[in-house]
Coordinates of N, CA and C in Angstrom, one line a residue:
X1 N 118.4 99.0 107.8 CA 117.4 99.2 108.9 C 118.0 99.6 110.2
X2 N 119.2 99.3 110.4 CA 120.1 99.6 111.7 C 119.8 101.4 111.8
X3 N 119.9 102.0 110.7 CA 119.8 103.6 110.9 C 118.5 104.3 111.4
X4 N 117.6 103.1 111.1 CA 116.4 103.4 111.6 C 115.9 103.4 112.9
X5 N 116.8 102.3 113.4 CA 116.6 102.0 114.8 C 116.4 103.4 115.8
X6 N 115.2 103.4 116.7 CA 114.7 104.3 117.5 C 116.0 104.5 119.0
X7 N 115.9 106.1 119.2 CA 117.1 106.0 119.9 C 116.0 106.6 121.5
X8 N 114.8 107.2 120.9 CA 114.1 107.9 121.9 C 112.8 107.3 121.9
X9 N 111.6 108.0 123.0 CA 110.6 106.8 123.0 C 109.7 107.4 121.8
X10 N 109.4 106.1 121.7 CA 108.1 105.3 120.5 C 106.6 106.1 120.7
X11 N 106.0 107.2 120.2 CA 104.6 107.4 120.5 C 104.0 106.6 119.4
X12 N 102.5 105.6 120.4 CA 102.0 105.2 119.0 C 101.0 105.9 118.5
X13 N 100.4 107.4 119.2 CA 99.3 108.5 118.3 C 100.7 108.7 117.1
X14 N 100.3 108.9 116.0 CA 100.6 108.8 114.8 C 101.1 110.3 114.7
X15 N 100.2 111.1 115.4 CA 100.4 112.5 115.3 C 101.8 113.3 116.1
X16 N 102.2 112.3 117.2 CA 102.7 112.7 118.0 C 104.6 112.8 117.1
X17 N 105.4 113.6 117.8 CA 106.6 113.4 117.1 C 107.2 112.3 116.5
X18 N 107.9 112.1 115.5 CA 109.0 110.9 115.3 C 110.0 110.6 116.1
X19 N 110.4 109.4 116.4 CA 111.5 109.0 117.3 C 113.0 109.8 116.8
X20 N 113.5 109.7 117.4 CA 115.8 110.4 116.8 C 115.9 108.8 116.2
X21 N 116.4 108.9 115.6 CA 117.1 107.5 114.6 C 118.5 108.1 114.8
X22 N 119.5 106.9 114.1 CA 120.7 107.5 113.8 C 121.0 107.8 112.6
X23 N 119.7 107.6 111.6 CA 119.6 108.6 110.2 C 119.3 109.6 110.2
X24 N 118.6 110.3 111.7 CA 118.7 111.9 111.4 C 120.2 112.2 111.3
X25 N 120.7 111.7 112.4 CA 122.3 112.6 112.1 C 123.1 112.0 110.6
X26 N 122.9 111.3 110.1 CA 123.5 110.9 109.1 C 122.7 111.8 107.6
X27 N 121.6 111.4 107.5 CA 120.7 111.6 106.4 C 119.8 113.2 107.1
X28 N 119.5 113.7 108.1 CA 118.8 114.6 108.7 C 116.9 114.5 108.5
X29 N 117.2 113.2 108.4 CA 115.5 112.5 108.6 C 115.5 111.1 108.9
X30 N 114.7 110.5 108.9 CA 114.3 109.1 109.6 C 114.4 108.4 108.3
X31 N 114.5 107.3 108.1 CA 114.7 106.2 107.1 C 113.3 105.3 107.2
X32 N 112.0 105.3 106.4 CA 110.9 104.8 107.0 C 110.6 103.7 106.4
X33 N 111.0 103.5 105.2 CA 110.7 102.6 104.4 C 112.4 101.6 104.2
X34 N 112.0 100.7 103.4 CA 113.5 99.8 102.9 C 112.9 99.8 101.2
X35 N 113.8 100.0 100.9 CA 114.0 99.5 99.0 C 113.5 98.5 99.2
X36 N 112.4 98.0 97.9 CA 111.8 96.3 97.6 C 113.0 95.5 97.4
X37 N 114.4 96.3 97.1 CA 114.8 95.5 96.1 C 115.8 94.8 97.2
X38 N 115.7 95.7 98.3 CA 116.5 95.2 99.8 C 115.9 94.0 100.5
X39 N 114.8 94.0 100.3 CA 113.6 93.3 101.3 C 114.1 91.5 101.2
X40 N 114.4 91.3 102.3 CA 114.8 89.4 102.4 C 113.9 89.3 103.5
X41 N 112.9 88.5 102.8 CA 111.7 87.9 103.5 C 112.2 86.6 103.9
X42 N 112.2 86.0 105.4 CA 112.6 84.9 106.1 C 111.6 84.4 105.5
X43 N 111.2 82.9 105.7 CA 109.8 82.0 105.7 C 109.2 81.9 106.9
X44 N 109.7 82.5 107.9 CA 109.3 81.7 109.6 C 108.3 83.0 109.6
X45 N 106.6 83.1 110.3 CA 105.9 83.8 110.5 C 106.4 84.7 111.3
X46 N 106.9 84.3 112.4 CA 107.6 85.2 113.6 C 108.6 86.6 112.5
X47 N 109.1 86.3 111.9 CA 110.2 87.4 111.4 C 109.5 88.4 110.1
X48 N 108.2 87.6 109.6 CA 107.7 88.9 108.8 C 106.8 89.5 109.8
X49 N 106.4 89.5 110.9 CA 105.5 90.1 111.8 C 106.3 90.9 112.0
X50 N 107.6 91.0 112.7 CA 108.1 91.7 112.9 C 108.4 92.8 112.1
X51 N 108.7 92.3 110.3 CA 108.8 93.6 109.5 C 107.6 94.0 109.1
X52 N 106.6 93.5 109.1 CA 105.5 94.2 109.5 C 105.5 95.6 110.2
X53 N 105.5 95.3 111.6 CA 105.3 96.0 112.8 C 106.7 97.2 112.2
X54 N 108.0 97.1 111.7 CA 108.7 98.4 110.8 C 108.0 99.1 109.9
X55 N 107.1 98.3 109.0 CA 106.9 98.9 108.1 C 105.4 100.1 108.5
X56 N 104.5 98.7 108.5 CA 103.3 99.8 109.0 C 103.3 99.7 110.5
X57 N 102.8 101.0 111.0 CA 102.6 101.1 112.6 C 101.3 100.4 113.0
X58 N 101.4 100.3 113.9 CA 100.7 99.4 114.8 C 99.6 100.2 115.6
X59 N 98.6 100.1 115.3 CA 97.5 101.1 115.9 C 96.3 100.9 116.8
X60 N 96.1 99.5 116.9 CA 95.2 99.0 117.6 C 95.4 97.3 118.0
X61 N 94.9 97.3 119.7 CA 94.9 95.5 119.7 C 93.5 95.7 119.8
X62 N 92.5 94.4 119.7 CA 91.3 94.0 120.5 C 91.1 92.6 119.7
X63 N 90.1 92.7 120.2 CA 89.2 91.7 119.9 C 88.4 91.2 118.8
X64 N 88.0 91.0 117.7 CA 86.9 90.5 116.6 C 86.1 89.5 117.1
X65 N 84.9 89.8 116.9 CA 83.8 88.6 117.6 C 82.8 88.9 116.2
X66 N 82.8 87.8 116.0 CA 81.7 87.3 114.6 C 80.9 86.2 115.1
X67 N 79.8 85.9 115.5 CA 78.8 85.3 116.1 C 79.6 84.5 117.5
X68 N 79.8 83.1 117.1 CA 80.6 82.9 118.1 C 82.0 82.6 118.4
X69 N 82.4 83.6 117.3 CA 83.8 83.5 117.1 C 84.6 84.5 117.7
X70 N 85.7 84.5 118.6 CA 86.6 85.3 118.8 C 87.8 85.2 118.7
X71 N 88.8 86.5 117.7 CA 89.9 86.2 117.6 C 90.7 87.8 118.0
X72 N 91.5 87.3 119.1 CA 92.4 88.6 118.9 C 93.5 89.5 117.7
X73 N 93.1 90.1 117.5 CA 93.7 90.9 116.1 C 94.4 92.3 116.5
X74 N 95.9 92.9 115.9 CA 96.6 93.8 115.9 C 96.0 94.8 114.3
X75 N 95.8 95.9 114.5 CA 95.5 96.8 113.6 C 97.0 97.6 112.7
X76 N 97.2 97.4 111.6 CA 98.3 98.1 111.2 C 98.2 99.0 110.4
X77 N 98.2 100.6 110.4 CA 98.2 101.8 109.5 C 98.5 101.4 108.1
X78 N 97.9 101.6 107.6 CA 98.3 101.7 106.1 C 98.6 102.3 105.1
X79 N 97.3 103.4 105.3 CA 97.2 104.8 104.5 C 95.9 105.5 104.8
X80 N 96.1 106.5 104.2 CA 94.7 107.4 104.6 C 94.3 108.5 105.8
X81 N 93.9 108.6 106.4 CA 94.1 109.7 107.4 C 93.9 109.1 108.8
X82 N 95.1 109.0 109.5 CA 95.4 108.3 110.6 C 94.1 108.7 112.0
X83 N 94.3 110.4 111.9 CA 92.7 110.4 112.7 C 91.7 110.0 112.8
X84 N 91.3 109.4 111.6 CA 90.1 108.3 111.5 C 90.2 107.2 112.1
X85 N 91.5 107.0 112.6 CA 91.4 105.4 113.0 C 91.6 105.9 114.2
X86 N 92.0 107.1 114.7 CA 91.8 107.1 116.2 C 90.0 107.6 117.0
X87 N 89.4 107.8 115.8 CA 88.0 108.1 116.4 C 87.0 107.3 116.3
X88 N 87.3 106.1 115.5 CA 86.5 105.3 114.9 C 86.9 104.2 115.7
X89 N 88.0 103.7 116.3 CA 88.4 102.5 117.0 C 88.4 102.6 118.3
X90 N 87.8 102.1 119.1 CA 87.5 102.6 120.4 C 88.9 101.5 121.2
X91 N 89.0 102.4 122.1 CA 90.6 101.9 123.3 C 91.7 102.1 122.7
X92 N 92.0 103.4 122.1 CA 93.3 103.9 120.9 C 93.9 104.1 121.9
X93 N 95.0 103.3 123.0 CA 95.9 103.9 123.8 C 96.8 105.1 123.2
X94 N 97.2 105.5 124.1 CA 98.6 106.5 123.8 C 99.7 106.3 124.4
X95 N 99.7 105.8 125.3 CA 100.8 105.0 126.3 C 100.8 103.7 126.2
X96 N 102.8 103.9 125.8 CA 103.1 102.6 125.5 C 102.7 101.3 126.2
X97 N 103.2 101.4 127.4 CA 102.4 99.9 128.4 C 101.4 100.1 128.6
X98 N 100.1 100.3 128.1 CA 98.7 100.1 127.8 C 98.5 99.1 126.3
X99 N 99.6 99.5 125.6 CA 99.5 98.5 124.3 C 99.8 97.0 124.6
X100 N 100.6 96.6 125.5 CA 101.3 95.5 125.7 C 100.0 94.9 126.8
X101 N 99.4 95.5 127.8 CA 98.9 95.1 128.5 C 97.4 96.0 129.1
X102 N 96.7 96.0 128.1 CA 95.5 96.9 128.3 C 94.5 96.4 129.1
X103 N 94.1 96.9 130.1 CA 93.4 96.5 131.2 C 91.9 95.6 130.9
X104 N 91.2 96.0 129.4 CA 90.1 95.4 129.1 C 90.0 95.2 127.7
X105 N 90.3 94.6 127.3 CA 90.4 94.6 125.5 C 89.3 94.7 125.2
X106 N 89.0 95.5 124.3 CA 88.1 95.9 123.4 C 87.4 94.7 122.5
X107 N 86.3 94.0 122.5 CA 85.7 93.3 122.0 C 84.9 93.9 120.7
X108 N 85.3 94.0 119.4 CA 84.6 94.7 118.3 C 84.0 93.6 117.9
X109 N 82.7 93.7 117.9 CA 81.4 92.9 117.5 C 81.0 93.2 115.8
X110 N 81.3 92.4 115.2 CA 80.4 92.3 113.2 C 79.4 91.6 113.6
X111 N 78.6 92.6 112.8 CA 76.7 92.5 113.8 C 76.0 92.4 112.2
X112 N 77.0 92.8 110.8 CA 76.3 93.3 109.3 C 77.2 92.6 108.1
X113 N 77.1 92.4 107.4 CA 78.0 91.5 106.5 C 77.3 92.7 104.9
X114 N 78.3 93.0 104.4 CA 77.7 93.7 102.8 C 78.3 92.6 101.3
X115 N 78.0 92.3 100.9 CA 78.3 91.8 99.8 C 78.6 92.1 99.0
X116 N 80.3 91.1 98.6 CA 80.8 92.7 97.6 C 80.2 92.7 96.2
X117 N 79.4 93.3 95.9 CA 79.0 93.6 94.8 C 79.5 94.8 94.1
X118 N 79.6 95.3 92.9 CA 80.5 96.0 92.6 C 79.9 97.4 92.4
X119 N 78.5 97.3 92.2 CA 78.0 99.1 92.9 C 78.3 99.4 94.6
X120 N 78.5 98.6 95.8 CA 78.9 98.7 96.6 C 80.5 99.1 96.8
X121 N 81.0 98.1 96.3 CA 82.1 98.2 95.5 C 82.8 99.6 95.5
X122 N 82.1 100.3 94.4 CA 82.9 101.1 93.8 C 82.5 102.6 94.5
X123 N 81.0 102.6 95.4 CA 81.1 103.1 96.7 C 82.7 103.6 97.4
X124 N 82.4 102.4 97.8 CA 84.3 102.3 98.5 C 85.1 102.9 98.3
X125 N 85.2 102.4 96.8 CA 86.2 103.4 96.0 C 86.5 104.7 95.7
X126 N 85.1 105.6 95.3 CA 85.1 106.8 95.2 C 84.9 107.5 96.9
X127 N 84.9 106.6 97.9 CA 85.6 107.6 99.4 C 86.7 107.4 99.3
X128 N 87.4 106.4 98.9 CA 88.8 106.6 98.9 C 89.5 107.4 98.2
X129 N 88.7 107.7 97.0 CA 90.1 109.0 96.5 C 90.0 110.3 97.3
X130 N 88.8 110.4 97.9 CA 89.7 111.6 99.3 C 90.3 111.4 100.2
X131 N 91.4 111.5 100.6 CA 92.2 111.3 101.5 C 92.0 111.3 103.1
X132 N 91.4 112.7 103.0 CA 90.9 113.1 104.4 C 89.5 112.3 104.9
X133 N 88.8 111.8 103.9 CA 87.8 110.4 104.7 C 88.1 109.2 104.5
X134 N 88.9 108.7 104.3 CA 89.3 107.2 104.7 C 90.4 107.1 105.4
X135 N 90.7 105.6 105.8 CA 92.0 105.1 106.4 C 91.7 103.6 106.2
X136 N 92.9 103.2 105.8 CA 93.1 101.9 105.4 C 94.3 101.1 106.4
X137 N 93.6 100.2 106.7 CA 94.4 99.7 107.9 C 94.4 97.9 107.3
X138 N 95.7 97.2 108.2 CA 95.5 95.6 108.1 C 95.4 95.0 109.5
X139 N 94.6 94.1 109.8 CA 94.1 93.1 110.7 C 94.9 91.9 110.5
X140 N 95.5 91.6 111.5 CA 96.7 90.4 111.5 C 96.3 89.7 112.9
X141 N 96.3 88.5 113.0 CA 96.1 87.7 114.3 C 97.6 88.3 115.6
X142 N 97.0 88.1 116.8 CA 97.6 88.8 117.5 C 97.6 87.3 119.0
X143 N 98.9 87.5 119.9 CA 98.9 86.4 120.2 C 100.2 87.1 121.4
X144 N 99.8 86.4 123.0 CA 100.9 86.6 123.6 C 102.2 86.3 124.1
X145 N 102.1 84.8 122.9 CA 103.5 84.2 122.8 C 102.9 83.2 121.8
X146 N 104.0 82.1 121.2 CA 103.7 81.7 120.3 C 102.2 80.7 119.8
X147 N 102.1 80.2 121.1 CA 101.1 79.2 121.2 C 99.9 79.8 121.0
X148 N 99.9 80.8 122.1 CA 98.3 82.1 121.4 C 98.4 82.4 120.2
X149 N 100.0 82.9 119.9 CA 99.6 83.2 118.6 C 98.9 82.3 117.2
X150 N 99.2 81.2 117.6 CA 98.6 80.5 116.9 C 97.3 79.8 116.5
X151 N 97.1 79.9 118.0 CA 95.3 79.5 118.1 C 94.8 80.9 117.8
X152 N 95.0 82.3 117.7 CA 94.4 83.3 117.7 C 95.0 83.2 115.8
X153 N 95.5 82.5 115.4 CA 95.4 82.7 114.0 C 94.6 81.9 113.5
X154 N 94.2 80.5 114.0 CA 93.3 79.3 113.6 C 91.9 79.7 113.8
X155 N 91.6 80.7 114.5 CA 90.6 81.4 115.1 C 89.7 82.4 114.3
X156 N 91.0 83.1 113.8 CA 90.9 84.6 112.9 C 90.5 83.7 111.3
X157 N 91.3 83.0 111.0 CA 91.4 82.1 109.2 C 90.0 81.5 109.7
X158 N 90.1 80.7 110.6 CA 88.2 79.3 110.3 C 87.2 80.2 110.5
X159 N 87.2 81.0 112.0 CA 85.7 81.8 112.7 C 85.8 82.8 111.7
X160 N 86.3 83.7 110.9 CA 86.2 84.9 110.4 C 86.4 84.7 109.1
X161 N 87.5 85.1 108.9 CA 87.9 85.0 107.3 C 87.3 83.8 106.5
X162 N 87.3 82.4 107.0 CA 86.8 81.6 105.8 C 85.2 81.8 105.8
X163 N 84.6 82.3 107.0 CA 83.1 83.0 107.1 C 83.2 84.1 105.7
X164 N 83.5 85.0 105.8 CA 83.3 86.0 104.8 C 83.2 85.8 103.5
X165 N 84.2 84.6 103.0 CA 84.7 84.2 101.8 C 83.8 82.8 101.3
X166 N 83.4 82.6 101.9 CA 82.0 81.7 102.0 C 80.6 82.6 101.3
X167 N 80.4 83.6 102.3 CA 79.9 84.7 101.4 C 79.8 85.1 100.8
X168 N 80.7 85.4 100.2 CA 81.7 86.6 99.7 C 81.1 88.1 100.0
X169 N 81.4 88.3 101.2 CA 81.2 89.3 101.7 C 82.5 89.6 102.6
X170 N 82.0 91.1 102.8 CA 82.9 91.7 104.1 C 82.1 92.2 105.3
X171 N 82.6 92.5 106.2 CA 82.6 92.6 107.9 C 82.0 94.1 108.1
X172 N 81.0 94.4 108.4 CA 80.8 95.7 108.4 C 80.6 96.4 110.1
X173 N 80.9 97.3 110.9 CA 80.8 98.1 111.7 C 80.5 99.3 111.8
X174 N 79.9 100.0 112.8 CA 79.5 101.2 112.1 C 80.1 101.8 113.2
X175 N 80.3 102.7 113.2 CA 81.1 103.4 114.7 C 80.5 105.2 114.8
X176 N 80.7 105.6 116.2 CA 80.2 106.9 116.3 C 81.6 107.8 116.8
X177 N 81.5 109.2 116.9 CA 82.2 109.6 117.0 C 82.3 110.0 118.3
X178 N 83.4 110.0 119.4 CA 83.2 109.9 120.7 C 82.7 110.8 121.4
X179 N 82.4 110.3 122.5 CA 80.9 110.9 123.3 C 79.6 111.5 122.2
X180 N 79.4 110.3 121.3 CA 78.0 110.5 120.7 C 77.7 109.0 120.3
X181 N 76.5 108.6 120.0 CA 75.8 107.3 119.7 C 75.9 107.7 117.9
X182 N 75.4 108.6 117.3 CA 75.3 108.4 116.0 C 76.4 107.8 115.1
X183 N 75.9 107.2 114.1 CA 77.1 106.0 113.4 C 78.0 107.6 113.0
X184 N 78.9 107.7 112.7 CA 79.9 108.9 112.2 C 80.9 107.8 110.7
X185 N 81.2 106.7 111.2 CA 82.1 106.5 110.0 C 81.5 104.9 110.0
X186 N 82.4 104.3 109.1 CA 81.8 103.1 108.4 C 83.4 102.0 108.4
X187 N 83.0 101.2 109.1 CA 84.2 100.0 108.9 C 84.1 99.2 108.1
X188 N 84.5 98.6 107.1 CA 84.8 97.4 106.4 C 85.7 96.9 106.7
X189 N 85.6 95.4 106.8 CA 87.0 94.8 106.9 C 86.9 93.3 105.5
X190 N 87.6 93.3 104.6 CA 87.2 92.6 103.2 C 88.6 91.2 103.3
X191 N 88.2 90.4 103.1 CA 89.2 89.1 103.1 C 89.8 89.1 101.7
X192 N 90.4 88.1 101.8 CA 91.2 88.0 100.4 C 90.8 88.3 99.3
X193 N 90.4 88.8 98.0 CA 89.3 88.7 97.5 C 89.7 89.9 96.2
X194 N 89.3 90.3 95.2 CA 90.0 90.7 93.9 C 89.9 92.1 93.8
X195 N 89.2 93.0 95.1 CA 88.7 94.1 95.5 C 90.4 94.2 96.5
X196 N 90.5 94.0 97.6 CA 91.3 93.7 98.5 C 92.6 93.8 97.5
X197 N 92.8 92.4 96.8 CA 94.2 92.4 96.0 C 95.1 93.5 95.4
X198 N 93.4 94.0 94.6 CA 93.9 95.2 93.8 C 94.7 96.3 94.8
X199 N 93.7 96.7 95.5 CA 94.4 97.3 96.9 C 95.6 97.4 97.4
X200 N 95.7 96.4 97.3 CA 97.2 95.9 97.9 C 98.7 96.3 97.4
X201 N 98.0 95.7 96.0 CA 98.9 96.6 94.8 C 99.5 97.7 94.9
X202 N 98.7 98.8 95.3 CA 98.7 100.0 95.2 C 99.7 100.9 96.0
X203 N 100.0 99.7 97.4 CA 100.6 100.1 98.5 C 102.2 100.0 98.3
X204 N 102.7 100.2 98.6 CA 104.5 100.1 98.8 C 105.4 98.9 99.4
X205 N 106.4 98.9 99.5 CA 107.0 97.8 100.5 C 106.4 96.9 100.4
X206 N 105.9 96.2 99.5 CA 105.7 94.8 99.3 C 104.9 94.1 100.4
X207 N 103.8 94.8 100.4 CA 103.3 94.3 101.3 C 102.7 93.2 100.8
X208 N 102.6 92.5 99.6 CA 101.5 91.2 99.2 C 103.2 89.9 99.9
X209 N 103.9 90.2 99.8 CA 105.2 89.3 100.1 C 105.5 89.5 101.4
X210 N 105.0 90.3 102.2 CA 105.7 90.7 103.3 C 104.1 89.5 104.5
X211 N 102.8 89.8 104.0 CA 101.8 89.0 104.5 C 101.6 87.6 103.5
X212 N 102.1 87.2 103.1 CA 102.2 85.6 102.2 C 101.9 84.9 103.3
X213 N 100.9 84.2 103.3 CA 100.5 83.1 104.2 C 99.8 83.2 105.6
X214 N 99.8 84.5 106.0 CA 99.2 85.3 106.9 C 98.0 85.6 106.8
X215 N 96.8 84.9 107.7 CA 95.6 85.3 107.4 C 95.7 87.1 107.8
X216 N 94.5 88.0 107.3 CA 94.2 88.6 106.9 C 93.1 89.5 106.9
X217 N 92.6 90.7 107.1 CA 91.6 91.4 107.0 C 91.9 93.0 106.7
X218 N 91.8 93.3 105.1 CA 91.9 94.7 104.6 C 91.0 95.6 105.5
X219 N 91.2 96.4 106.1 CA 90.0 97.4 106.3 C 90.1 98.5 106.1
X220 N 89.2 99.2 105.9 CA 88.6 100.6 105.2 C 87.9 100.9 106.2
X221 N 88.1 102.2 106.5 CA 87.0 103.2 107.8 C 87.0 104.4 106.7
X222 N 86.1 104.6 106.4 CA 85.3 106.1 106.0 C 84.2 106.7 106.8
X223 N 84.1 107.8 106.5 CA 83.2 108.8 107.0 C 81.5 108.0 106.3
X224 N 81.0 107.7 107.1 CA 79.3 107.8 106.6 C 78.4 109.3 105.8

């Protein structure tokens, strides 16, 4: 991962150029991933956040409020078409010290709960095999040193996640497309759950090993 290390600045629009590594001069591209077979997962939460934050990019901080629950949460790219998550998530900075310190955090309100039932279900699924309408992102507790971090994880697992799984439901939002009111795309965000797992699977870099013990929220934004 040393060759990966960024030598120029970090854009976090997705779209914007790649950093210089010192694998372009070596390899003449960036090094984005690690081999599974490389991957030494510490136990301490602090050091898989961090390979986190290498692996998937980091696309969003705010807020989750579920009745009277609030927990701050970090958004991590996953797959899918990264545009979506910049039209659909409202406060997408572009500049780096706006991420660390954004003037009003975004409060996202779950106002709808869907049940996963498996004609719903499988809804989901057939927007996902187009590429260009979904984006799949992970919701991780987010925290400004360790003590936040932690009450903003006791916060995110009891007020949210064990709510949904109680249900067995997921988190629904509807969002519009900017400067318009009409819903444009569709948030889900699905807790642990055998819909979610499967998912998971699917992804690379070990991500079910890399979030072990880490609460949690899959999300899916599609087009309505």
């Amino acid at each position: 991962m040393l060759n990966s290390c960024p030598l120029t600045y970090i854009f976090v629009d997705l779209t914007e150029p790649e950093p210089l590594t010192p694998s372009h001069m070596i390899l003449g591209r960036r090094v984005n991933s690690l081999s599974p077979t490389r991957l030494n997962f510490d136990s301490s939460l602090s050091s898989r956040k961090i390979l986190i934050k290498k692996v998937y990019p980091f696309v969003w901080l705010g807020t989750l409020q579920l009745k009277n629950c609030r927990a701050n949460v970090q958004l991590h790219y996953v797959s899918g078409n990264p545009r979506i998550a910049r039209e659909s998530l409202p406060f997408f900075p572009t500049v780096g010290p706006n991420i660390q310190k954004p003037i009003v955090p975004y409060i996202m309100r779950i106002v709808q709960r869907m049940r996963l039932e498996p004609e719903k279900l499988k809804s989901v699924e057939e927007k996902m095999q187009i590429s260009d309408e979904h984006c799949v992102l992970l919701a991780l507790p987010f925290g400004r040193n360790l003590t936040d971090f932690l009450l903003q994880l006791r916060k995110f697992k009891s007020g949210i996640i064990n709510y949904f799984e109680r249900k067995n439901g997921a988190g629904i939002v509807n969002a519009a497309l900017p400067g318009s009111e009409k819903p444009f795309y569709l948030i889900s965000m699905f807790p642990s759950c055998e819909f979610s797992d499967s998912l998971l699977t699917k992804f690379p870099e070990n991500i079910q090993e890399i979030i072990r013990k880490l609460p949690y929220l899959m999300v899916v934004i599609q087009t309505v």
